[in-house]
Short mmCIF file of C-alpha atoms in Angstrom, two decimals:
data_model
loop_
_atom_site.label_atom_id
_atom_site.label_comp_id
_atom_site.label_asym_id
_atom_site.label_seq_id
_atom_site.Cartn_x
_atom_site.Cartn_y
_atom_site.Cartn_z
CA MET A 1 160.13 160.61 -74.65
CA THR A 2 161.45 163.29 -76.04
CA ASN A 3 161.96 166.80 -74.94
CA PRO A 4 159.89 169.77 -76.18
CA GLY A 5 161.44 170.77 -79.98
CA GLN A 6 163.48 167.52 -80.35
CA GLU A 7 162.06 164.73 -82.46
CA THR A 8 162.46 161.10 -81.80
CA ARG A 9 165.25 159.83 -84.14
CA ARG A 10 165.95 156.47 -84.18
CA LEU A 11 169.95 155.37 -83.13
CA ARG A 12 171.31 155.32 -86.70
CA VAL A 13 174.57 154.23 -87.38
CA PRO A 14 176.98 157.16 -89.90
CA SER A 15 178.30 155.61 -93.11
CA LYS A 16 182.02 156.31 -91.88
CA PRO A 17 183.60 153.83 -89.50
CA ALA A 18 186.62 154.68 -86.98
CA PRO A 19 189.54 152.32 -88.02
CA ASP A 20 190.60 149.49 -86.19
CA ARG A 21 187.61 148.97 -83.75
CA LEU A 22 186.15 146.05 -82.49
CA VAL A 23 182.92 147.91 -81.69
CA PRO A 24 182.24 150.17 -84.29
CA SER A 25 178.96 151.24 -82.74
CA PRO A 26 178.75 150.96 -78.92
CA VAL A 27 175.90 152.70 -77.42
CA PHE A 28 176.58 155.17 -74.17
CA ILE A 29 174.04 156.32 -71.46
CA LEU A 30 174.88 160.22 -71.70
CA SER A 31 173.36 161.15 -68.07
CA SER A 32 174.10 163.37 -65.17
CA ILE A 33 175.17 161.85 -61.70
CA ARG A 34 172.02 160.47 -59.33
CA SER A 35 169.93 160.34 -62.76
CA GLY A 36 168.63 156.33 -62.80
CA SER A 37 171.31 155.20 -65.04
CA THR A 38 172.08 152.42 -63.06
CA LEU A 39 167.89 151.58 -63.18
CA LEU A 40 168.29 152.16 -67.06
CA ARG A 41 171.24 150.12 -67.30
CA CYS A 42 169.77 146.62 -65.45
CA ILE A 43 166.35 147.20 -67.76
CA LEU A 44 168.43 147.44 -70.73
CA ASP A 45 171.24 144.42 -69.69
CA THR A 46 168.62 141.94 -68.95
CA HIS A 47 167.60 141.81 -72.53
CA SER A 48 169.09 138.74 -74.56
CA LYS A 49 171.26 141.19 -77.08
CA ILE A 50 172.33 143.94 -74.95
CA ARG A 51 175.68 143.62 -72.60
CA ALA A 52 175.07 146.98 -69.81
CA PRO A 53 177.68 146.01 -67.36
CA HIS A 54 178.12 148.39 -64.58
CA GLU A 55 180.20 151.44 -64.65
CA LEU A 56 183.33 151.20 -66.50
CA HIS A 57 185.36 154.56 -66.14
CA LEU A 58 186.89 153.88 -68.79
CA ALA A 59 188.67 157.56 -69.52
CA ASP A 60 190.57 156.21 -66.07
CA LEU A 61 192.03 153.99 -68.09
CA GLU A 62 195.21 156.27 -69.25
CA VAL A 63 198.47 154.73 -71.31
CA GLN A 64 202.05 155.51 -70.79
CA LEU A 65 204.95 155.73 -72.51
CA THR A 66 207.88 154.99 -70.27
CA SER A 67 210.66 155.03 -72.65
CA PRO A 68 211.94 156.53 -75.45
CA TYR A 69 211.61 153.51 -77.50
CA ILE A 70 207.92 152.97 -77.35
CA GLU A 71 208.06 156.30 -78.13
CA LEU A 72 209.83 155.93 -81.23
CA ALA A 73 207.80 152.67 -82.05
CA MET A 74 204.41 154.34 -81.52
CA ARG A 75 205.62 157.55 -84.09
CA ALA A 76 206.49 155.05 -86.38
CA SER A 77 203.27 153.19 -86.02
CA ASN A 78 201.32 156.43 -86.39
CA LEU A 79 199.31 155.79 -82.61
CA GLU A 80 199.06 158.94 -80.45
CA LYS A 81 199.17 158.05 -77.07
CA ASP A 82 195.25 158.71 -77.40
CA GLU A 83 194.29 156.94 -79.89
CA ILE A 84 196.72 153.69 -77.85
CA GLU A 85 193.95 154.37 -75.09
CA HIS A 86 190.80 154.80 -77.64
CA LEU A 87 192.26 151.05 -78.61
CA LEU A 88 192.40 150.35 -75.55
CA TRP A 89 188.51 151.46 -74.67
CA ASP A 90 187.44 149.20 -77.67
CA ARG A 91 188.76 146.23 -75.99
CA MET A 92 187.32 146.74 -72.84
CA LEU A 93 183.82 147.03 -74.64
CA HIS A 94 184.48 144.25 -77.03
CA ARG A 95 185.29 141.77 -73.83
CA GLU A 96 182.16 142.59 -72.83
CA LEU A 97 180.53 141.60 -75.94
CA ALA A 98 182.91 138.45 -75.64
CA LEU A 99 182.21 137.14 -72.80
CA THR A 100 178.18 137.20 -73.08
CA GLY A 101 177.48 136.29 -76.14
CA LYS A 102 175.04 139.75 -76.85
CA ASP A 103 175.30 142.10 -79.81
CA ILE A 104 175.28 145.57 -78.19
CA VAL A 105 177.07 146.83 -75.95
CA VAL A 106 175.94 149.94 -73.13
CA ASP A 107 177.74 151.86 -71.27
CA LYS A 108 176.30 153.95 -68.41
CA THR A 109 179.19 155.91 -66.71
CA PRO A 110 177.98 158.83 -65.99
CA GLY A 111 181.81 160.85 -65.89
CA ASN A 112 181.11 160.04 -70.14
CA LEU A 113 179.57 162.84 -69.93
CA LEU A 114 182.49 164.84 -69.40
CA LEU A 115 183.99 164.09 -72.16
CA TRP A 116 181.41 163.15 -74.65
CA ARG A 117 183.15 165.10 -77.02
CA ARG A 118 186.30 162.34 -77.19
CA LEU A 119 184.17 159.31 -77.07
CA ALA A 120 182.63 161.09 -80.70
CA THR A 121 186.18 161.07 -81.97
CA CYS A 122 187.19 157.58 -80.94
CA TRP A 123 183.63 155.93 -81.92
CA PRO A 124 182.18 158.14 -85.09
CA GLN A 125 179.32 155.57 -85.24
CA ALA A 126 178.94 155.59 -81.73
CA ARG A 127 175.11 155.89 -80.84
CA TYR A 128 173.36 158.33 -77.80
CA ILE A 129 170.62 158.21 -75.31
CA PHE A 130 170.40 161.45 -73.26
CA LEU A 131 168.83 160.07 -69.48
CA LEU A 132 167.06 163.34 -68.07
CA ARG A 133 165.55 163.74 -64.61
CA HIS A 134 164.21 167.27 -62.73
CA PRO A 135 167.21 168.90 -61.95
CA LEU A 136 166.26 169.68 -58.61
CA HIS A 137 165.80 165.79 -57.50
CA ILE A 138 169.52 164.82 -59.44
CA LEU A 139 170.37 167.47 -56.40
CA GLU A 140 168.28 166.29 -53.89
CA SER A 141 169.82 163.24 -54.48
CA ALA A 142 173.36 164.32 -54.87
CA LEU A 143 173.30 165.53 -51.66
CA ALA A 144 171.77 162.92 -49.80
CA GLY A 145 174.50 160.64 -51.37
CA ARG A 146 177.36 163.02 -50.29
CA PRO A 147 176.74 163.68 -47.33
CA GLU A 148 180.56 164.53 -46.63
CA GLN A 149 180.64 167.07 -49.33
CA ASP A 150 180.53 170.54 -49.18
CA PRO A 151 176.96 171.11 -50.17
CA GLU A 152 178.25 173.87 -52.50
CA GLN A 153 180.46 171.68 -54.15
CA THR A 154 177.99 168.73 -55.14
CA GLU A 155 175.41 171.73 -56.96
CA GLN A 156 178.55 172.86 -59.21
CA LEU A 157 179.34 169.29 -59.56
CA VAL A 158 175.29 168.83 -60.78
CA THR A 159 175.29 172.08 -62.67
CA THR A 160 178.43 171.49 -64.33
CA TYR A 161 176.70 167.85 -65.44
CA LEU A 162 173.49 169.53 -67.10
CA GLN A 163 175.59 172.17 -68.65
CA GLU A 164 177.28 169.18 -70.30
CA LEU A 165 174.35 167.56 -71.25
CA ASP A 166 172.59 170.17 -73.05
CA GLU A 167 175.56 170.78 -75.05
CA ALA A 168 175.96 167.02 -75.82
CA ARG A 169 172.30 166.98 -76.96
CA ARG A 170 172.57 169.80 -79.03
CA THR A 171 175.71 168.58 -80.73
CA LEU A 172 175.10 164.61 -81.05
CA GLU A 173 171.96 162.51 -82.73
CA GLY A 174 170.28 160.31 -80.65
CA THR A 175 167.54 159.66 -78.21
CA THR A 176 166.37 161.27 -75.02
CA VAL A 177 165.17 159.06 -72.42
CA ARG A 178 163.25 161.15 -69.29
CA TYR A 179 163.39 158.91 -65.72
CA GLU A 180 159.91 160.27 -64.57
CA ASP A 181 158.60 158.67 -68.09
CA LEU A 182 160.80 154.81 -67.53
CA THR A 183 159.11 154.77 -63.71
CA GLY A 184 155.78 155.83 -64.78
CA ASP A 185 155.61 153.45 -67.97
CA ALA A 186 158.70 151.48 -68.39
CA GLU A 187 156.80 149.45 -70.88
CA GLN A 188 156.41 152.20 -73.05
CA VAL A 189 159.59 153.87 -72.72
CA THR A 190 161.68 150.49 -73.37
CA ARG A 191 159.75 149.50 -76.40
CA GLU A 192 161.02 153.00 -77.58
CA ILE A 193 164.68 152.44 -76.56
CA CYS A 194 164.50 149.27 -77.89
CA MET A 195 162.64 150.08 -81.73
CA CYS A 196 165.90 153.11 -81.88
CA LEU A 197 168.30 150.41 -81.63
CA ASP A 198 167.06 147.95 -83.86
CA VAL A 199 166.22 145.01 -81.57
CA PRO A 200 163.18 143.42 -80.72
CA TRP A 201 161.34 144.52 -77.17
CA GLU A 202 161.42 141.34 -74.50
CA PRO A 203 159.14 141.82 -71.41
CA GLU A 204 161.73 140.48 -69.75
CA MET A 205 163.21 143.47 -69.54
CA LEU A 206 160.61 144.30 -66.60
CA ASN A 207 161.47 142.19 -64.18
CA TYR A 208 165.27 143.60 -64.12
CA GLY A 209 165.42 141.15 -60.68
CA SER A 210 165.85 138.19 -61.99
CA VAL A 211 169.17 138.66 -63.88
CA ASP A 212 172.41 138.88 -62.23
CA HIS A 213 173.76 142.66 -63.08
CA GLY A 214 176.60 142.54 -60.77
CA PRO A 215 177.13 144.12 -57.79
CA PHE A 216 175.67 147.39 -56.41
CA VAL A 217 177.99 148.80 -54.92
CA GLN A 218 179.48 152.59 -54.49
CA GLY A 219 181.79 153.69 -56.84
CA ILE A 220 180.10 151.49 -60.14
CA GLY A 221 176.90 152.66 -59.69
CA ASP A 222 173.96 153.31 -57.72
CA PHE A 223 173.90 150.79 -54.65
CA THR A 224 170.67 151.87 -52.90
CA ASP A 225 167.59 149.55 -51.62
CA ASN A 226 165.36 150.69 -54.63
CA ILE A 227 167.96 149.83 -57.13
CA LYS A 228 168.57 146.26 -55.42
CA SER A 229 164.76 145.57 -55.18
CA GLY A 230 164.97 144.56 -58.70
CA VAL A 231 161.33 146.40 -59.30
CA VAL A 232 161.22 149.56 -60.73
CA GLN A 233 160.53 152.38 -58.07
CA ALA A 234 157.93 154.82 -59.09
CA SER A 235 159.26 158.13 -59.12
CA ARG A 236 158.49 161.04 -56.67
CA SER A 237 156.18 164.01 -58.00
CA MET A 238 157.32 167.02 -59.67
CA PRO A 239 158.22 169.60 -57.63
CA ALA A 240 157.19 173.27 -58.23
CA ASP A 241 159.38 175.64 -60.07
CA ALA A 242 159.44 178.01 -56.65
CA ASP A 243 161.50 175.08 -55.09
CA VAL A 244 164.24 174.85 -58.05
CA PRO A 245 167.26 177.03 -57.14
CA ASP A 246 168.74 179.64 -59.36
CA SER A 247 171.36 178.00 -60.48
CA LEU A 248 169.06 174.82 -61.85
CA MET A 249 166.75 177.19 -63.51
CA GLU A 250 168.35 177.02 -66.81
CA ALA A 251 168.98 173.34 -67.29
CA CYS A 252 165.24 172.96 -66.15
CA ARG A 253 163.83 175.87 -69.37
CA ALA A 254 166.57 173.17 -71.19
CA PHE A 255 164.97 169.91 -70.37
CA GLY A 256 161.45 171.23 -70.19
CA TYR A 257 161.08 171.28 -66.78
CA LEU A 258 159.54 174.13 -65.98
CA GLU A 259 155.53 174.16 -65.57
CA ALA A 260 154.83 176.17 -68.68
CA HIS A 261 156.78 173.90 -70.99
CA ARG A 262 154.98 170.54 -68.97
#
């Protein structure tokens, strides 16, 4: 489940908590777009102790201080705008746990990868699952899902996500999951994830279609027929290195996807 050169580490909670957090150690799936994060979140959401909702897009929840009085009140409370937003984000995650009665909340919004530094500031005790997929398959899936977009812009977007994912993995403590491993041996991979999260493995996780995970619609997750099937679908065969464009070679090398590193 890990990349070459990166050992498996339990997602331990750091000793120093953040103040005012109702959810001190949420779990974030950090991944590029089109990496299979909806599949992973549905599998995890099937667990009796794990709540993995649709994409929450927390970064788009913003606070506005619309008068001098509220600005004065917040200064007197030693609250900056960012910290007020952090409190709002935390409350949204707590709501998911309160509604379901579960113990662990997992957010899989791909956009979180672009603000992982702020997540780490908001939740010093946050835990991370880094979800990898072959960069060429990510790009191909992104191009197919964005036919109206300029292909060069889509490729640049994917490259940006992959660069951020590489840096996040080098900086944050977490565990790495490969999409190809998840689809090839879902039981083994989910057993390892459960061990990292300190929850018992449940065989029901492999039958994620038996549970209602909310709507599969564009904008809050995958909405294709594969995810709607409720069954883990096999991934495509690995592409040859010669088929990988130069723009993705660095990511393939960093994530161990070149043939010499497999």
